[in-house]
PDB file of N, CA and C in Angstrom:
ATOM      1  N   UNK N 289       0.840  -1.179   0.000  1.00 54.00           N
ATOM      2  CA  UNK N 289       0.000   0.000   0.000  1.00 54.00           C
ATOM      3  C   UNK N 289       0.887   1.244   0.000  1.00 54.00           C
ATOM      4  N   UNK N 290       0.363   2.184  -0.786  1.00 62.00           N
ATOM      5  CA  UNK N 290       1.225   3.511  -0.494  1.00 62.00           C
ATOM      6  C   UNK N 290       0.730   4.418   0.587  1.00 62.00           C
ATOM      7  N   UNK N 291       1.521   4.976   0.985  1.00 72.00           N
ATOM      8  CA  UNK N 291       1.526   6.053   2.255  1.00 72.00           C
ATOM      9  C   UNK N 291       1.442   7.510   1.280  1.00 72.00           C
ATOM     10  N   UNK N 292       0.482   8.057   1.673  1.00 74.00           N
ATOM     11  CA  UNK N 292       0.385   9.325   0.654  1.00 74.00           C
ATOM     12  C   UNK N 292       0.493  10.481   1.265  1.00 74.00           C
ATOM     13  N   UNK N 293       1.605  11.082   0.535  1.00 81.00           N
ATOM     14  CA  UNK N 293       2.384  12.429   1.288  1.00 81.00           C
ATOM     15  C   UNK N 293       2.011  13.684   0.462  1.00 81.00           C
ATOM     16  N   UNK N 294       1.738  14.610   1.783  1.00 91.00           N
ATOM     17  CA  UNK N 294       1.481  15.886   1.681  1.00 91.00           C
ATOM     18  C   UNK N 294       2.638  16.602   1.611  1.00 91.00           C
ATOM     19  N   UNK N 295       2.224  18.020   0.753  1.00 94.00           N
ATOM     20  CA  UNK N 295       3.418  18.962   0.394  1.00 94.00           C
ATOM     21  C   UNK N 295       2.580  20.431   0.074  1.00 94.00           C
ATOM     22  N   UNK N 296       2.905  21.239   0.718  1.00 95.00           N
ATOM     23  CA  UNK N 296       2.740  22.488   0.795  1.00 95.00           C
ATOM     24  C   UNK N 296       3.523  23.502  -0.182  1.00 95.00           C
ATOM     25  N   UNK N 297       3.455  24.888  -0.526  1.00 97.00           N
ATOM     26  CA  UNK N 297       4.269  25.739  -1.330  1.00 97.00           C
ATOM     27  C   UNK N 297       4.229  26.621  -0.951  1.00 97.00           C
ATOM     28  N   UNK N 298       5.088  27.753  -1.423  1.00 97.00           N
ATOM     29  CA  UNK N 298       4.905  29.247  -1.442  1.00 97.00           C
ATOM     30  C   UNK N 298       5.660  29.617  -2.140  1.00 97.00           C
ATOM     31  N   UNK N 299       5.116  30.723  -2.482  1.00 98.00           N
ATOM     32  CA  UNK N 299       5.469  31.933  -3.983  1.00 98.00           C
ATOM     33  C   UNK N 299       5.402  33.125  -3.303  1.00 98.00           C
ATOM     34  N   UNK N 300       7.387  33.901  -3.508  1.00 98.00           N
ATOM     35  CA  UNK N 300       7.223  35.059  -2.819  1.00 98.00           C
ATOM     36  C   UNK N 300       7.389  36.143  -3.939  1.00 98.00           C
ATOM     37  N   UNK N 301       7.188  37.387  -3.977  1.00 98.00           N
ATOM     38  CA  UNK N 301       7.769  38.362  -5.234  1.00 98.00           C
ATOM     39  C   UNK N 301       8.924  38.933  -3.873  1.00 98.00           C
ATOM     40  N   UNK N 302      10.049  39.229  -4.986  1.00 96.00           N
ATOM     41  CA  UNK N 302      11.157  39.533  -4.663  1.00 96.00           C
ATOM     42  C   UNK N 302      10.990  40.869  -5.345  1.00 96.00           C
ATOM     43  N   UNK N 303      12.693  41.754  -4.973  1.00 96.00           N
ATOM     44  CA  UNK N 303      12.514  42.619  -5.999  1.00 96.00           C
ATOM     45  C   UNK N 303      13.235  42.558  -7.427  1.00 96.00           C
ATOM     46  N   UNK N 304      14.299  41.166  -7.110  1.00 96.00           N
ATOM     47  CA  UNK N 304      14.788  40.362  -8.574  1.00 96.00           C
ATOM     48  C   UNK N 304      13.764  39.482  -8.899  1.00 96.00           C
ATOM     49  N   UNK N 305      12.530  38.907  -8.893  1.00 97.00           N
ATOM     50  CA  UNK N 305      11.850  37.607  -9.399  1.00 97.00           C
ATOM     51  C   UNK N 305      10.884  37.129  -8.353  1.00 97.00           C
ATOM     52  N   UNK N 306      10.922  35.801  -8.280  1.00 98.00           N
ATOM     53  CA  UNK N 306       9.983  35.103  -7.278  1.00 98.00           C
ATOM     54  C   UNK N 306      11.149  33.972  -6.802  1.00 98.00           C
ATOM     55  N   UNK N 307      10.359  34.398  -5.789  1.00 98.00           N
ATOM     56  CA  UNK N 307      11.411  32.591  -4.889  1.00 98.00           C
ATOM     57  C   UNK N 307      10.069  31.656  -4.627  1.00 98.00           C
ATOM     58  N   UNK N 308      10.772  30.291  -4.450  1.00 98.00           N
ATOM     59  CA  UNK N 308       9.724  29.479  -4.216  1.00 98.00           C
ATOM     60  C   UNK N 308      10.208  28.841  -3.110  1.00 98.00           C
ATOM     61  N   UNK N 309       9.464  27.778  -2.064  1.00 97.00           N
ATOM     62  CA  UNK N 309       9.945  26.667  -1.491  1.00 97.00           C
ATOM     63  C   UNK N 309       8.600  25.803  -1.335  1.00 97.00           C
ATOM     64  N   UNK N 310       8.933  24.467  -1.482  1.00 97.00           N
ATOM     65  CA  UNK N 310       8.523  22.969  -0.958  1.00 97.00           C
ATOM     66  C   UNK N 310       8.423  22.778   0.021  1.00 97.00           C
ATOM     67  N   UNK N 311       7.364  22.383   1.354  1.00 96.00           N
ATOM     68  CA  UNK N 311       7.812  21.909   2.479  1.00 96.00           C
ATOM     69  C   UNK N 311       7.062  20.674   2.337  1.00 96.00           C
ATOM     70  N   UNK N 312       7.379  19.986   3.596  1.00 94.00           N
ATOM     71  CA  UNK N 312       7.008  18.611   3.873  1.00 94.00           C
ATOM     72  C   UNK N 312       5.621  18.596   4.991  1.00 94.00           C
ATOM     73  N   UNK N 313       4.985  18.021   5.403  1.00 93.00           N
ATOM     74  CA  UNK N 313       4.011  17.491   6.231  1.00 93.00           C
ATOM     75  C   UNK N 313       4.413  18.293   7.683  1.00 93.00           C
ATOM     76  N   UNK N 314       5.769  18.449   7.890  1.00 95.00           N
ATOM     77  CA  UNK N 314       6.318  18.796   9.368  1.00 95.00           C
ATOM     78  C   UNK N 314       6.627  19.794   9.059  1.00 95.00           C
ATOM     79  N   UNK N 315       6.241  20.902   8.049  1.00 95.00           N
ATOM     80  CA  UNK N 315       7.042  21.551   7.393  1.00 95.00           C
ATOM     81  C   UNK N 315       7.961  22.612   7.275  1.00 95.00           C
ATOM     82  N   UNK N 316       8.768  21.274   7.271  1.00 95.00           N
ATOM     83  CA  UNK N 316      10.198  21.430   6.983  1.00 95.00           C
ATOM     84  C   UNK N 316      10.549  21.721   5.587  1.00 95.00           C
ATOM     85  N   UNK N 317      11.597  22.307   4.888  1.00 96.00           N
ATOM     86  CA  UNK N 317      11.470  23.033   3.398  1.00 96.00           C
ATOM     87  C   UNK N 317      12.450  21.615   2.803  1.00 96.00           C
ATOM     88  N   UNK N 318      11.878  21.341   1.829  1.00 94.00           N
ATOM     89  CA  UNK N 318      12.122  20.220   0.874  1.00 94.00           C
ATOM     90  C   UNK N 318      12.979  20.693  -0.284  1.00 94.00           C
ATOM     91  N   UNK N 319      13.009  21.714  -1.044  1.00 95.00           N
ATOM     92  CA  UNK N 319      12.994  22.331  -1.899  1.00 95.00           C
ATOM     93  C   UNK N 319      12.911  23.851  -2.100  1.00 95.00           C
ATOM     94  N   UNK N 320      13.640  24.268  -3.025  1.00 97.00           N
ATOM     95  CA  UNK N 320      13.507  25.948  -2.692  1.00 97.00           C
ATOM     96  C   UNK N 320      14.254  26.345  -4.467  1.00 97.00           C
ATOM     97  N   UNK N 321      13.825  27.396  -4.306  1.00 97.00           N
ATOM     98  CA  UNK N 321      14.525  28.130  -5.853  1.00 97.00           C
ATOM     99  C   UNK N 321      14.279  29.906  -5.866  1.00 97.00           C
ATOM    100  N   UNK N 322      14.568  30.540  -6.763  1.00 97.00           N
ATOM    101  CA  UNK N 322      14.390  31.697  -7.181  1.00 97.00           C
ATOM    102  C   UNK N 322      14.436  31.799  -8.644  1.00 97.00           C
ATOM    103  N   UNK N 323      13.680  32.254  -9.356  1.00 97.00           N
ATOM    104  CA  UNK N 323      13.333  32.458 -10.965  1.00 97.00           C
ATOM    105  C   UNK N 323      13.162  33.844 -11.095  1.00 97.00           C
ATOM    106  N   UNK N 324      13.040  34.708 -12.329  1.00 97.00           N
ATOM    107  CA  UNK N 324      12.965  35.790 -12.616  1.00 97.00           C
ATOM    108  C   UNK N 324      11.327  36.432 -13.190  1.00 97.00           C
ATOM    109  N   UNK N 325      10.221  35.103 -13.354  1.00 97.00           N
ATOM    110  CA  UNK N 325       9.345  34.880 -13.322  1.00 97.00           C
ATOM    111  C   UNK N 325       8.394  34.232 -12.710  1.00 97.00           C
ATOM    112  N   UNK N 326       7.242  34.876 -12.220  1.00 98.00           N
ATOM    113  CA  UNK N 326       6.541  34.133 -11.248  1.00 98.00           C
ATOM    114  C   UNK N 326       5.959  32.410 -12.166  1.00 98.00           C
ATOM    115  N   UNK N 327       5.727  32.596 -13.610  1.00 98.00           N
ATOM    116  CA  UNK N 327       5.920  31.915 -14.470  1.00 98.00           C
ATOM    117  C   UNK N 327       6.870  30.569 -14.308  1.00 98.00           C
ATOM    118  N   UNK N 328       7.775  31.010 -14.423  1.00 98.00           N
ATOM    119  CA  UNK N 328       8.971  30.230 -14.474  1.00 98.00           C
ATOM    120  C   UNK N 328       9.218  29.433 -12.626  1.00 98.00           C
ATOM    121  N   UNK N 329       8.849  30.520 -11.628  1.00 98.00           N
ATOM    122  CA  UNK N 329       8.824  29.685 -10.237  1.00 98.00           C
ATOM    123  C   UNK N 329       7.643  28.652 -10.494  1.00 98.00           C
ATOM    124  N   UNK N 330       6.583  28.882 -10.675  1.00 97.00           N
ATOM    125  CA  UNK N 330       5.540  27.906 -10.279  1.00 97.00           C
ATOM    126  C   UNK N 330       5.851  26.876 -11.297  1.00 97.00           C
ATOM    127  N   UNK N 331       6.387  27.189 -12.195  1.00 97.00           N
ATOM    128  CA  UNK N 331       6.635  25.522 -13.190  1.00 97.00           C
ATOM    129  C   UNK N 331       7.332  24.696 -12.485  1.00 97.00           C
ATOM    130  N   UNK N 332       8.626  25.570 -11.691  1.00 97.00           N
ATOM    131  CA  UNK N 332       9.327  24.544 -10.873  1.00 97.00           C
ATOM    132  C   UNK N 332       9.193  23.910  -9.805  1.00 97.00           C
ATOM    133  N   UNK N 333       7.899  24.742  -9.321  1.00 97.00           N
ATOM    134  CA  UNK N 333       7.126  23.857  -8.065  1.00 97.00           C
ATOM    135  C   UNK N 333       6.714  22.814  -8.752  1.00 97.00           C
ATOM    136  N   UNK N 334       5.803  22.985  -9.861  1.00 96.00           N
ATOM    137  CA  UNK N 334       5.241  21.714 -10.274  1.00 96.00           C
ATOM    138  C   UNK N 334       5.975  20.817 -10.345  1.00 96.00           C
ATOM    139  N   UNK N 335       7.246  20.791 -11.181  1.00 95.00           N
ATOM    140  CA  UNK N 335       8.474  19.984 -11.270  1.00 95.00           C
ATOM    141  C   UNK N 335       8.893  19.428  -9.957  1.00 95.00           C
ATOM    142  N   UNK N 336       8.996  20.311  -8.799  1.00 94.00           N
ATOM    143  CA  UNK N 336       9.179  19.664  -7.564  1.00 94.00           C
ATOM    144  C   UNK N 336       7.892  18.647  -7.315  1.00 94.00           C
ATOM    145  N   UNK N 337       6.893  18.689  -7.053  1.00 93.00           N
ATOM    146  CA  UNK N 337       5.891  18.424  -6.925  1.00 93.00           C
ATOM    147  C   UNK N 337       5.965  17.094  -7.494  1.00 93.00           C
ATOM    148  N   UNK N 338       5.833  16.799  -8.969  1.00 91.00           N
ATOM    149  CA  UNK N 338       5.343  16.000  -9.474  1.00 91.00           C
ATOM    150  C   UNK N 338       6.765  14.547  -9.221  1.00 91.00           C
ATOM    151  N   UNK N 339       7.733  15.473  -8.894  1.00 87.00           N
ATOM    152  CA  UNK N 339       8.934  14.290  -8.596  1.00 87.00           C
ATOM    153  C   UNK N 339       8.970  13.748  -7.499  1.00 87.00           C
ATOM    154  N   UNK N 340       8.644  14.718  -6.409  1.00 71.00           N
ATOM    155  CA  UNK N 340       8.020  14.460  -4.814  1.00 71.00           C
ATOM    156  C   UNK N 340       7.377  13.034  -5.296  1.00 71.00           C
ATOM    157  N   UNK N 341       6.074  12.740  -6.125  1.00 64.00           N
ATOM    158  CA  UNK N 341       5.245  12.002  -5.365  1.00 64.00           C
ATOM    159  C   UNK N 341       5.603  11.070  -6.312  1.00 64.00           C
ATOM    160  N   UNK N 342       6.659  10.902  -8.014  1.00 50.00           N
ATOM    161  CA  UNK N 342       7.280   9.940  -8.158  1.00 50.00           C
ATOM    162  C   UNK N 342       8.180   9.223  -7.114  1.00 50.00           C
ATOM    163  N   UNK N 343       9.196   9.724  -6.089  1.00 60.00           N
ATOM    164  CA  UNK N 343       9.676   9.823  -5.486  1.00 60.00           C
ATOM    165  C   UNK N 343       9.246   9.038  -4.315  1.00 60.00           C
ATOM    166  N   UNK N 344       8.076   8.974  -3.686  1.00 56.00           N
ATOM    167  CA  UNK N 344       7.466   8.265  -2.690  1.00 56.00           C
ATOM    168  C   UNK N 344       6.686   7.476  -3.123  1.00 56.00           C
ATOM    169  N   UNK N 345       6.014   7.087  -4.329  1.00 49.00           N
ATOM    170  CA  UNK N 345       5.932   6.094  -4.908  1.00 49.00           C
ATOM    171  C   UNK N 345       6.904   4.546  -4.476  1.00 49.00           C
ATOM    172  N   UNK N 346       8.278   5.412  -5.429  1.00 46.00           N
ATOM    173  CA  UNK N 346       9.167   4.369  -5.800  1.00 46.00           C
ATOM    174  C   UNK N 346       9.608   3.425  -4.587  1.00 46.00           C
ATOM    175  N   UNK N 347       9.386   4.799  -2.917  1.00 49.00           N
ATOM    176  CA  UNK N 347       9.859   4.369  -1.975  1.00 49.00           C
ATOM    177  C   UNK N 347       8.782   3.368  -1.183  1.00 49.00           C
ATOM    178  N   UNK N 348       7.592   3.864  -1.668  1.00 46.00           N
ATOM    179  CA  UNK N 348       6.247   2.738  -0.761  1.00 46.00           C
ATOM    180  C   UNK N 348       6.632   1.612  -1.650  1.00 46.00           C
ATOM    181  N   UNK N 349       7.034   1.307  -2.997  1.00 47.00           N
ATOM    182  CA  UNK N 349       6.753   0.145  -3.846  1.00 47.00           C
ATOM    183  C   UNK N 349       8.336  -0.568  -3.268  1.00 47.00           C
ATOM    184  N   UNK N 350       9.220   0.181  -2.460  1.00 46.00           N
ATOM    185  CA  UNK N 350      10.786  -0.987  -1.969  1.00 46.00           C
ATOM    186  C   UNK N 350      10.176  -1.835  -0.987  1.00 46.00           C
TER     187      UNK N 350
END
């Protein structure tokens, strides 16, 4: 059975771009970046995101 994990975000405006971070369930920051587009941050959440839950997949299926 898989254990299904939660993940939180945030999107800040800077005065170079947007920063992003990932946290975890305890949350604790998983992940983090800065882009020059708020555009370009939230794609990379998704990217975080969508690898996160490849990621715990692979680990419920060991």
């Amino acid at each position: 059975m898989q254990e299904v994990r939660s993940f939180a975000y945030s999107l800040s405006q800077r005065e170079d771009g947007w920063s992003w971070s990932v946290y975890d369930e305890d949350g604790v920051t998983v992940a983090g970046g800065a882009h020059p587009s708020r555009s370009a941050a939230q794609a990379a959440v998704e990217r975080t995101l969508s690898g996160a839950e490849i990621s715990s997949s692979s680990a419920s299926a060991a």
